[in-house]
Coordinates of C-alpha atoms in Angstrom, one line a residue:
M1 CA 359.4 144.6 148.5
G2 CA 361.2 142.2 146.3
V3 CA 363.1 142.5 142.8
A4 CA 360.6 139.9 141.3
T5 CA 357.7 141.7 142.9
L6 CA 358.7 145.3 141.3
L7 CA 359.0 143.3 138.2
N8 CA 355.5 142.0 138.2
I9 CA 353.9 145.2 139.0
G10 CA 355.9 146.7 136.3
C11 CA 355.0 144.2 133.2
F12 CA 351.3 144.6 134.5
V13 CA 351.6 148.3 134.2
L14 CA 353.2 148.3 130.9
C15 CA 350.7 145.7 129.7
F16 CA 347.7 147.9 130.8
L17 CA 349.0 151.0 129.0
F18 CA 349.4 148.8 125.8
T19 CA 346.0 147.5 125.9
Q20 CA 344.8 150.8 126.4
N21 CA 346.7 152.7 123.7
G22 CA 345.7 150.0 121.4
K23 CA 342.0 150.5 122.1
A24 CA 342.7 154.3 121.2
S25 CA 344.2 153.5 118.1
G26 CA 341.7 151.3 116.8
N27 CA 338.7 153.7 118.0
S28 CA 340.5 156.7 116.0
Q29 CA 340.1 154.7 112.8
L30 CA 336.4 155.3 112.8
P31 CA 335.4 158.2 110.4
V32 CA 334.0 161.3 112.3
A33 CA 330.7 163.3 111.3
T34 CA 331.8 166.5 109.3
K35 CA 329.4 169.6 108.8
V36 CA 327.2 169.2 112.1
W37 CA 324.5 171.8 111.6
W38 CA 321.1 172.7 113.4
T39 CA 317.7 173.3 111.5
S40 CA 315.1 174.5 113.0
I41 CA 312.1 176.5 112.1
N42 CA 308.9 177.3 114.3
F43 CA 310.9 175.3 117.1
K44 CA 310.8 172.1 115.0
T45 CA 314.6 171.4 115.6
I46 CA 316.5 168.6 113.6
L47 CA 320.3 168.0 113.9
E48 CA 322.0 167.1 110.6
W49 CA 325.5 166.1 109.5
E50 CA 327.6 164.3 107.2
P51 CA 328.6 161.8 105.8
K52 CA 326.3 158.9 105.4
P53 CA 328.0 156.0 107.3
S54 CA 329.3 152.6 105.8
G55 CA 330.0 149.6 108.1
Y56 CA 329.4 151.9 111.3
A57 CA 326.8 153.9 113.2
Y58 CA 325.9 157.1 114.6
T59 CA 324.3 157.8 118.1
V60 CA 323.3 161.4 119.3
E61 CA 323.8 162.7 122.7
F62 CA 322.8 166.3 123.6
F63 CA 323.1 168.5 126.8
G64 CA 322.6 172.2 127.7
K65 CA 323.8 174.4 130.7
K66 CA 320.6 173.6 132.5
T67 CA 319.9 170.2 130.8
D68 CA 321.5 166.8 131.8
V69 CA 323.4 164.6 129.2
Q70 CA 320.7 162.5 127.2
K71 CA 320.2 160.4 124.3
S72 CA 316.9 160.3 122.0
P73 CA 316.0 156.6 121.8
R74 CA 315.5 157.1 118.1
C75 CA 319.0 158.4 117.4
I76 CA 320.9 155.7 118.8
K77 CA 323.2 153.3 116.4
I78 CA 321.4 155.1 113.7
Q79 CA 322.7 154.9 109.7
T80 CA 320.9 158.2 108.7
T81 CA 322.4 161.6 109.1
E82 CA 319.7 163.5 110.9
C83 CA 318.4 163.4 114.4
D84 CA 314.8 165.0 115.2
L85 CA 315.5 166.6 118.8
T86 CA 312.0 168.7 118.9
S87 CA 310.4 166.9 121.8
F88 CA 313.5 167.2 123.8
L89 CA 314.7 170.9 123.3
L90 CA 311.7 172.1 125.8
N91 CA 313.9 174.4 127.8
L92 CA 313.8 177.1 125.0
T93 CA 316.1 179.6 126.8
D94 CA 318.9 176.8 127.6
S95 CA 322.0 176.7 125.1
Y96 CA 322.3 173.3 123.8
T97 CA 325.4 171.2 122.5
A98 CA 325.3 167.8 120.9
H99 CA 327.8 165.0 120.0
V100 CA 327.6 163.2 116.9
I101 CA 329.1 159.8 118.3
S102 CA 330.8 157.4 115.6
E103 CA 330.5 153.8 116.8
P104 CA 330.8 150.2 115.7
I105 CA 327.5 148.5 114.8
E106 CA 328.1 146.0 116.9
T107 CA 329.5 147.1 120.3
V108 CA 330.8 145.1 122.8
D109 CA 332.1 147.2 125.5
K110 CA 329.6 149.9 126.4
T111 CA 331.9 151.7 128.7
E112 CA 334.5 152.4 125.6
E113 CA 334.3 155.8 124.2
Y114 CA 334.2 156.5 120.7
P115 CA 335.1 159.6 118.7
Y116 CA 332.4 162.3 118.1
T117 CA 331.9 165.5 116.5
R118 CA 330.6 168.8 118.3
S119 CA 327.8 170.7 117.2
D120 CA 327.8 174.6 117.8
K121 CA 325.5 175.8 120.6
F122 CA 321.8 176.3 120.0
T123 CA 319.5 178.3 121.8
P124 CA 315.7 177.5 120.5
Y125 CA 314.5 180.8 121.8
K126 CA 317.1 182.9 119.9
D127 CA 317.6 180.4 116.9
T128 CA 314.9 179.0 115.3
K129 CA 313.5 180.2 112.2
I130 CA 310.2 182.0 112.3
G131 CA 307.8 181.0 109.6
Q132 CA 305.5 182.9 107.5
P133 CA 302.5 184.8 108.9
T134 CA 298.9 185.1 107.6
F135 CA 297.1 188.1 107.5
K136 CA 293.2 189.4 106.6
I137 CA 292.3 192.8 105.3
E138 CA 289.5 194.8 106.6
E139 CA 288.4 198.2 105.4
N140 CA 286.2 200.7 107.4
E141 CA 283.4 202.0 105.9
A142 CA 284.7 205.3 105.1
K143 CA 287.5 203.5 102.9
D144 CA 290.0 205.6 104.5
N145 CA 291.8 203.2 107.0
I146 CA 292.6 199.5 106.4
K147 CA 293.3 197.2 109.4
L148 CA 295.3 194.0 109.1
L149 CA 294.5 191.2 111.2
I150 CA 297.9 189.0 111.6
E151 CA 297.9 185.4 112.7
T152 CA 301.2 183.9 113.7
P153 CA 302.4 180.5 112.3
L154 CA 302.0 177.3 114.9
S155 CA 305.3 176.2 116.7
S156 CA 306.2 172.5 117.3
I157 CA 305.7 173.2 120.8
R158 CA 302.7 171.8 123.0
G159 CA 301.1 173.7 125.7
P160 CA 299.5 172.4 128.9
N161 CA 296.3 171.4 127.1
N162 CA 298.8 169.3 124.5
T163 CA 298.0 171.7 121.6
F164 CA 300.7 173.4 119.7
L165 CA 301.4 176.9 120.8
S166 CA 301.5 179.7 118.2
I167 CA 304.6 181.6 117.8
Q168 CA 302.8 184.8 119.6
E169 CA 302.1 182.4 122.5
I170 CA 305.6 181.8 122.9
F171 CA 307.2 185.1 122.5
K172 CA 304.4 187.1 123.9
K173 CA 305.5 190.8 124.6
D174 CA 308.9 190.1 122.9
L175 CA 307.3 190.4 119.6
E176 CA 306.3 192.9 117.1
Y177 CA 304.7 193.0 113.6
V178 CA 305.6 195.2 110.7
T179 CA 304.0 195.6 107.3
Y180 CA 305.4 197.1 104.4
Y181 CA 302.8 198.4 101.8
R182 CA 302.2 200.6 98.6
K183 CA 299.8 201.7 96.2
A184 CA 298.7 199.1 93.7
A185 CA 300.1 201.4 91.0
S186 CA 303.2 202.2 92.8
T187 CA 306.9 200.8 93.7
G188 CA 307.5 203.3 96.5
K189 CA 307.1 201.4 100.1
K190 CA 306.0 202.6 103.2
E191 CA 306.3 200.8 106.8
A192 CA 303.9 200.4 110.1
K193 CA 304.3 198.7 112.9
S194 CA 302.8 197.5 116.0
K195 CA 303.0 195.4 119.2
I196 CA 299.8 193.6 118.8
N197 CA 298.8 191.8 115.9
E198 CA 296.7 194.2 114.4
I199 CA 297.9 197.2 112.3
D200 CA 296.1 200.1 111.5
V201 CA 296.9 202.0 107.9
P202 CA 295.6 205.1 106.7
V203 CA 295.1 205.1 103.5
D204 CA 293.6 207.3 100.2
R205 CA 290.3 206.5 99.8
G206 CA 289.2 204.5 96.5
E207 CA 293.1 203.6 96.1
S208 CA 294.2 200.0 96.1
Y209 CA 297.0 199.1 98.3
C210 CA 299.3 196.0 98.5
F211 CA 300.8 194.9 101.8
T212 CA 303.3 192.0 103.1
V213 CA 303.8 191.4 106.7
N214 CA 306.9 190.1 108.9
I215 CA 307.1 189.1 112.6
V216 CA 310.2 190.7 114.3
I217 CA 311.9 189.8 117.3
P218 CA 314.0 192.9 118.6
S219 CA 316.0 190.8 121.3
R220 CA 317.6 188.5 118.6
T221 CA 320.7 189.1 116.5
D222 CA 319.9 191.2 113.2
E223 CA 320.2 188.1 111.3
N224 CA 317.7 186.4 113.2
Q225 CA 315.0 189.4 114.0
Q226 CA 312.7 188.7 111.1
S227 CA 310.4 186.0 110.1
Q228 CA 309.7 184.9 106.5
E229 CA 307.7 187.3 104.8
S230 CA 304.1 186.6 104.3
A231 CA 302.3 186.5 100.8
T232 CA 301.3 189.6 99.3
H233 CA 297.7 190.6 99.7
C234 CA 295.8 193.8 97.9
S235 CA 292.9 195.5 98.9
H236 CA 289.8 196.5 96.5
S237 CA 290.0 199.2 94.5
E238 CA 287.0 201.5 93.8
K239 CA 288.6 203.2 90.8
P240 CA 288.1 202.3 87.1
F241 CA 290.8 200.0 86.0
Y242 CA 292.6 202.2 83.7
E243 CA 292.6 204.9 86.4
E244 CA 294.2 202.6 88.5
Y245 CA 297.1 201.3 86.5
G246 CA 297.2 204.1 83.7
I247 CA 296.1 204.1 80.2
G248 CA 299.6 202.5 79.1
V249 CA 299.0 199.5 80.9
L250 CA 295.5 199.5 79.6
I251 CA 296.8 199.6 75.8
G252 CA 299.3 197.0 76.4
L253 CA 296.7 194.5 77.6
I254 CA 294.7 195.2 74.4
L255 CA 297.7 195.0 72.1
A256 CA 299.3 192.4 73.8
P257 CA 296.7 189.6 72.4
V258 CA 296.7 191.4 69.1
L259 CA 300.1 191.1 68.4
L260 CA 300.4 187.4 69.5
L261 CA 297.3 186.5 67.2
V262 CA 299.1 188.4 64.2
A263 CA 302.6 186.6 64.9
I264 CA 300.9 183.2 64.9
V265 CA 298.9 183.9 61.7
M266 CA 302.1 184.7 59.8
G267 CA 303.9 181.6 61.3
V268 CA 301.2 179.4 59.9
C269 CA 301.2 181.1 56.5
C270 CA 305.1 180.7 56.3
C271 CA 304.8 177.3 57.1
R272 CA 302.0 176.6 54.3
R273 CA 304.4 178.6 51.9
K274 CA 307.2 176.5 52.6
K275 CA 305.2 173.2 52.3
N276 CA 303.8 174.0 48.8
A277 CA 307.3 175.0 47.5
N278 CA 308.5 171.7 48.6
K279 CA 305.7 169.9 46.9
D280 CA 306.3 171.6 43.6
A281 CA 309.7 171.0 43.7
N282 CA 309.2 167.1 44.0
S283 CA 306.5 167.1 41.3
L284 CA 308.9 168.7 38.9
D285 CA 311.6 166.0 39.8
G286 CA 309.2 163.3 38.7
V287 CA 308.4 165.0 35.1
P288 CA 310.6 163.5 32.5
L289 CA 312.6 166.0 30.1
K290 CA 310.9 166.4 26.3
G291 CA 313.1 164.8 23.7
V292 CA 314.8 162.7 25.9

């Protein structure tokens, strides 16, 4: 091989490396996403990040241990800072990672690689937050037992018949219910649990009880085990009001409006006195002094 040939090959290699190095430095000038995080409740899952782009766009790609690399058609060259991936993360036990890629608004070379920010791993079955359950109160005829009938929220996952599955249908036996309850006139709480969506609570006859309900998933880490707490509901009491809440509360409820009325009357009287005093002062200013 001649010297001229070697020189030509060397020049070609140097030119190639130079052009590749130029591409890399140009790409590195694009700002990358920061603070990439997952927001998910009842399997409605959105990837979010910062900052809002200016002069460039974002594309989101994602993959899992059991899922090939994909892109959501709605999250290609977008100029927002979120991407709804609910309909793609259907293998609920898979562990997903997302890349938020910074790209020029007008891309010429589709094979060129652009800078990106990697998200933390997200496993829907373990990480999605569970919303508030609802429940109804049923009392037996003897009034010594209360049954809570609990309903879990719907998820954003559709079943075979294209209807949304409930949280209970997804987690099945890997789900428990817990209620915290107390007498209406007390602050001391008790707890009762159940593996099914009904909880029986023995109560004192005639007393009113107040309940809240949580869904619990024991297989999760401690910080993700419990759902959002339900609203508080209380049972009916057969006792007179003063027996249920005490004579002090009754006296307070009677005195409160009386004291409020007294305060209003006193305020009105003070305002009128002040107004009359100002009128008298003004009238004296307008009367000429005698003998002047």
